mmCIF file of C-alpha atoms in Angstrom:
data_model
loop_
_atom_site.group_PDB
_atom_site.id
_atom_site.type_symbol
_atom_site.label_atom_id
_atom_site.label_comp_id
_atom_site.label_asym_id
_atom_site.label_seq_id
_atom_site.Cartn_x
_atom_site.Cartn_y
_atom_site.Cartn_z
ATOM 1 C CA MET A 1 0.000 0.000 0.000
ATOM 2 C CA LYS A 2 1.344 3.446 -0.903
ATOM 3 C CA ILE A 3 1.012 6.448 1.374
ATOM 4 C CA SER A 4 -1.203 9.132 -0.088
ATOM 5 C CA LEU A 5 0.033 12.645 -0.767
ATOM 6 C CA ILE A 6 -2.444 13.942 1.809
ATOM 7 C CA GLY A 7 -1.103 11.508 4.434
ATOM 8 C CA ALA A 8 2.507 12.475 3.716
ATOM 9 C CA THR A 9 1.623 16.163 3.801
ATOM 10 C CA MET A 10 -0.140 15.803 7.157
ATOM 11 C CA TYR A 11 2.819 13.847 8.560
ATOM 12 C CA LEU A 12 5.294 16.480 7.384
ATOM 13 C CA GLY A 13 3.093 19.334 8.526
ATOM 14 C CA CYS A 14 2.800 17.969 12.066
ATOM 15 C CA ILE A 15 6.532 17.444 12.329
ATOM 16 C CA ILE A 16 7.313 20.915 11.019
ATOM 17 C CA ILE A 17 4.886 22.610 13.424
ATOM 18 C CA ILE A 18 6.379 20.815 16.425
ATOM 19 C CA ILE A 19 9.954 21.569 15.383
ATOM 20 C CA MET A 20 9.246 25.214 14.704
ATOM 21 C CA THR A 21 7.642 25.460 18.156
ATOM 22 C CA ALA A 22 10.754 23.916 19.696
ATOM 23 C CA LEU A 23 12.965 26.343 17.798
ATOM 24 C CA ILE A 24 11.273 29.461 19.125
ATOM 25 C CA VAL A 25 11.436 28.235 22.724
ATOM 26 C CA ASP A 26 15.053 29.450 22.734
ATOM 27 C CA SER A 27 13.861 33.050 22.578
ATOM 28 C CA VAL A 28 11.203 32.692 25.283
ATOM 29 C CA ASN A 29 11.876 33.059 29.010
ATOM 30 C CA SER A 30 11.922 29.455 30.225
ATOM 31 C CA ASP A 31 10.178 30.506 33.456
ATOM 32 C CA THR A 32 7.036 31.222 31.434
ATOM 33 C CA VAL A 33 7.087 28.016 29.397
ATOM 34 C CA ASP A 34 5.599 24.958 31.036
ATOM 35 C CA ASN A 35 6.614 22.044 28.807
ATOM 36 C CA ASP A 36 9.552 19.734 28.172
ATOM 37 C CA LEU A 37 10.493 21.480 24.928
ATOM 38 C CA SER A 38 11.674 24.467 26.973
ATOM 39 C CA LEU A 39 14.558 22.232 28.025
ATOM 40 C CA LEU A 40 15.467 21.308 24.453
ATOM 41 C CA PRO A 41 16.522 24.415 22.519
ATOM 42 C CA ILE A 42 17.600 23.156 19.115
ATOM 43 C CA ILE A 43 18.991 26.437 17.796
ATOM 44 C CA GLN A 44 20.819 28.851 20.085
ATOM 45 C CA LYS A 45 22.512 32.066 18.976
ATOM 46 C CA GLY A 46 22.493 30.996 15.335
ATOM 47 C CA LYS A 47 24.118 27.606 15.993
ATOM 48 C CA SER A 48 23.085 24.047 16.718
ATOM 49 C CA ASP A 49 24.672 20.841 17.936
ATOM 50 C CA TYR A 50 21.726 18.839 16.599
ATOM 51 C CA ILE A 51 21.619 16.523 13.615
ATOM 52 C CA ILE A 52 18.682 14.923 11.843
ATOM 53 C CA VAL A 53 18.871 11.130 11.915
ATOM 54 C CA ILE A 54 16.996 8.646 9.725
ATOM 55 C CA ALA A 55 17.064 4.868 9.435
ATOM 56 C CA GLU A 56 19.421 3.118 7.028
ATOM 57 C CA ASN A 57 16.338 1.809 5.229
ATOM 58 C CA ALA A 58 14.218 4.959 5.615
ATOM 59 C CA SER A 59 11.104 5.049 3.477
ATOM 60 C CA PRO A 60 10.716 7.734 0.801
ATOM 61 C CA THR A 61 8.233 9.498 3.096
ATOM 62 C CA GLU A 62 10.713 9.523 5.995
ATOM 63 C CA LYS A 63 13.499 10.818 3.739
ATOM 64 C CA THR A 64 11.198 13.553 2.449
ATOM 65 C CA ALA A 65 10.190 14.445 6.024
ATOM 66 C CA ALA A 66 13.862 14.786 7.024
ATOM 67 C CA LEU A 67 14.632 16.976 3.987
ATOM 68 C CA GLU A 68 11.555 19.152 4.543
ATOM 69 C CA LEU A 69 12.454 19.547 8.196
ATOM 70 C CA GLN A 70 16.006 20.515 7.267
ATOM 71 C CA ASN A 71 14.729 23.034 4.697
ATOM 72 C CA HIS A 72 12.214 24.659 7.034
ATOM 73 C CA ILE A 73 14.730 24.961 9.855
ATOM 74 C CA ARG A 74 17.233 26.542 7.452
ATOM 75 C CA GLU A 75 14.626 28.979 6.113
ATOM 76 C CA ALA A 76 13.520 29.964 9.622
ATOM 77 C CA THR A 77 16.940 30.222 11.280
ATOM 78 C CA SER A 78 19.659 30.188 8.579
ATOM 79 C CA VAL A 79 21.041 27.104 10.336
ATOM 80 C CA GLU A 80 21.278 23.874 8.353
ATOM 81 C CA LEU A 81 21.101 20.673 10.355
ATOM 82 C CA PRO A 82 22.890 17.810 8.593
ATOM 83 C CA ILE A 83 21.062 14.556 7.862
ATOM 84 C CA PHE A 84 22.762 11.254 8.723
ATOM 85 C CA SER A 85 21.754 7.623 8.890
ATOM 86 C CA VAL A 86 21.701 5.915 12.287
ATOM 87 C CA SER A 87 24.900 3.943 11.671
ATOM 88 C CA ASP A 88 26.879 7.149 11.067
ATOM 89 C CA VAL A 89 25.934 8.818 14.357
ATOM 90 C CA PRO A 90 27.195 8.138 17.889
ATOM 91 C CA ASN A 91 24.433 7.418 20.423
ATOM 92 C CA ASP A 92 25.444 10.362 22.603
ATOM 93 C CA SER A 93 25.058 13.066 19.932
ATOM 94 C CA LYS A 94 22.092 15.481 20.007
ATOM 95 C CA GLN A 95 19.583 14.046 17.562
ATOM 96 C CA ILE A 96 16.262 14.702 15.940
ATOM 97 C CA LEU A 97 15.253 11.168 15.013
ATOM 98 C CA VAL A 98 12.856 11.221 12.065
ATOM 99 C CA GLY A 99 11.003 8.035 11.185
ATOM 100 C CA LEU A 100 11.136 4.553 12.572
ATOM 101 C CA SER A 101 14.760 3.537 13.102
ATOM 102 C CA SER A 102 16.378 0.964 15.367
ATOM 103 C CA ARG A 103 17.624 3.763 17.625
ATOM 104 C CA LEU A 104 14.186 5.354 17.921
ATOM 105 C CA GLN A 105 12.637 1.977 18.719
ATOM 106 C CA GLU A 106 15.298 1.399 21.369
ATOM 107 C CA ILE A 107 14.690 4.790 22.988
ATOM 108 C CA ALA A 108 10.890 4.520 22.781
ATOM 109 C CA SER A 109 10.651 0.823 23.597
ATOM 110 C CA ASP A 110 7.326 1.388 25.400
ATOM 111 C CA VAL A 111 5.578 2.501 22.182
ATOM 112 C CA ASP A 112 3.502 0.060 20.127
ATOM 113 C CA PHE A 113 4.339 1.397 16.671
ATOM 114 C CA GLU A 114 1.944 -1.040 14.989
ATOM 115 C CA ALA A 115 -0.886 0.547 16.983
ATOM 116 C CA LEU A 116 -0.079 3.957 15.483
ATOM 117 C CA GLY A 117 -1.490 2.748 12.185
ATOM 118 C CA GLN A 118 -0.997 4.872 9.092
ATOM 119 C CA ASP A 119 -1.993 8.203 10.595
ATOM 120 C CA GLY A 120 -0.647 8.060 14.153
ATOM 121 C CA ILE A 121 2.474 9.992 15.106
ATOM 122 C CA LEU A 122 4.944 9.944 17.973
ATOM 123 C CA ILE A 123 6.379 13.262 19.155
ATOM 124 C CA ARG A 124 8.505 12.939 22.267
ATOM 125 C CA THR A 125 11.661 14.162 23.878
ATOM 126 C CA SER A 126 14.094 11.727 25.455
ATOM 127 C CA GLY A 127 17.098 13.250 27.175
ATOM 128 C CA GLN A 128 18.658 15.570 24.624
ATOM 129 C CA ASN A 129 16.876 13.955 21.676
ATOM 130 C CA LEU A 130 13.651 14.755 19.849
ATOM 131 C CA LEU A 131 11.753 11.722 18.521
ATOM 132 C CA LEU A 132 9.435 12.119 15.521
ATOM 133 C CA SER A 133 7.856 9.104 13.942
ATOM 134 C CA GLY A 134 4.652 7.803 12.509
ATOM 135 C CA GLY A 135 3.040 4.543 11.662
ATOM 136 C CA LYS A 136 4.091 2.873 8.450
ATOM 137 C CA PRO A 137 1.682 2.355 5.579
#
């Protein structure tokens, strides 16, 4: 079964909205923000230690999501986050994990990804990482 354009667009749109929210947290007084994203500033003073990470066997939708995320972050902040596959990234680096990879499954071992179905999404922080994934078609 192929994912529809509408499904891919919704998936990308949700991810982009969450990331853009996380990006602006850096400029807000953390005393007035009551959520975990206030502890995860991705861009600070025009720089970032974060990378976008996808699975070795990422689907076309996951690759597109990573590229769109990279593009929107660059357009909004002039900072380009590199995209790497899981095998090229040390576990202790600051990561935005996009799509269902072995590392994301390890970190979010409590999540039943099958139960997400086609339209469900996971948006979660774990330590210094941001996890973004959806069900597979």
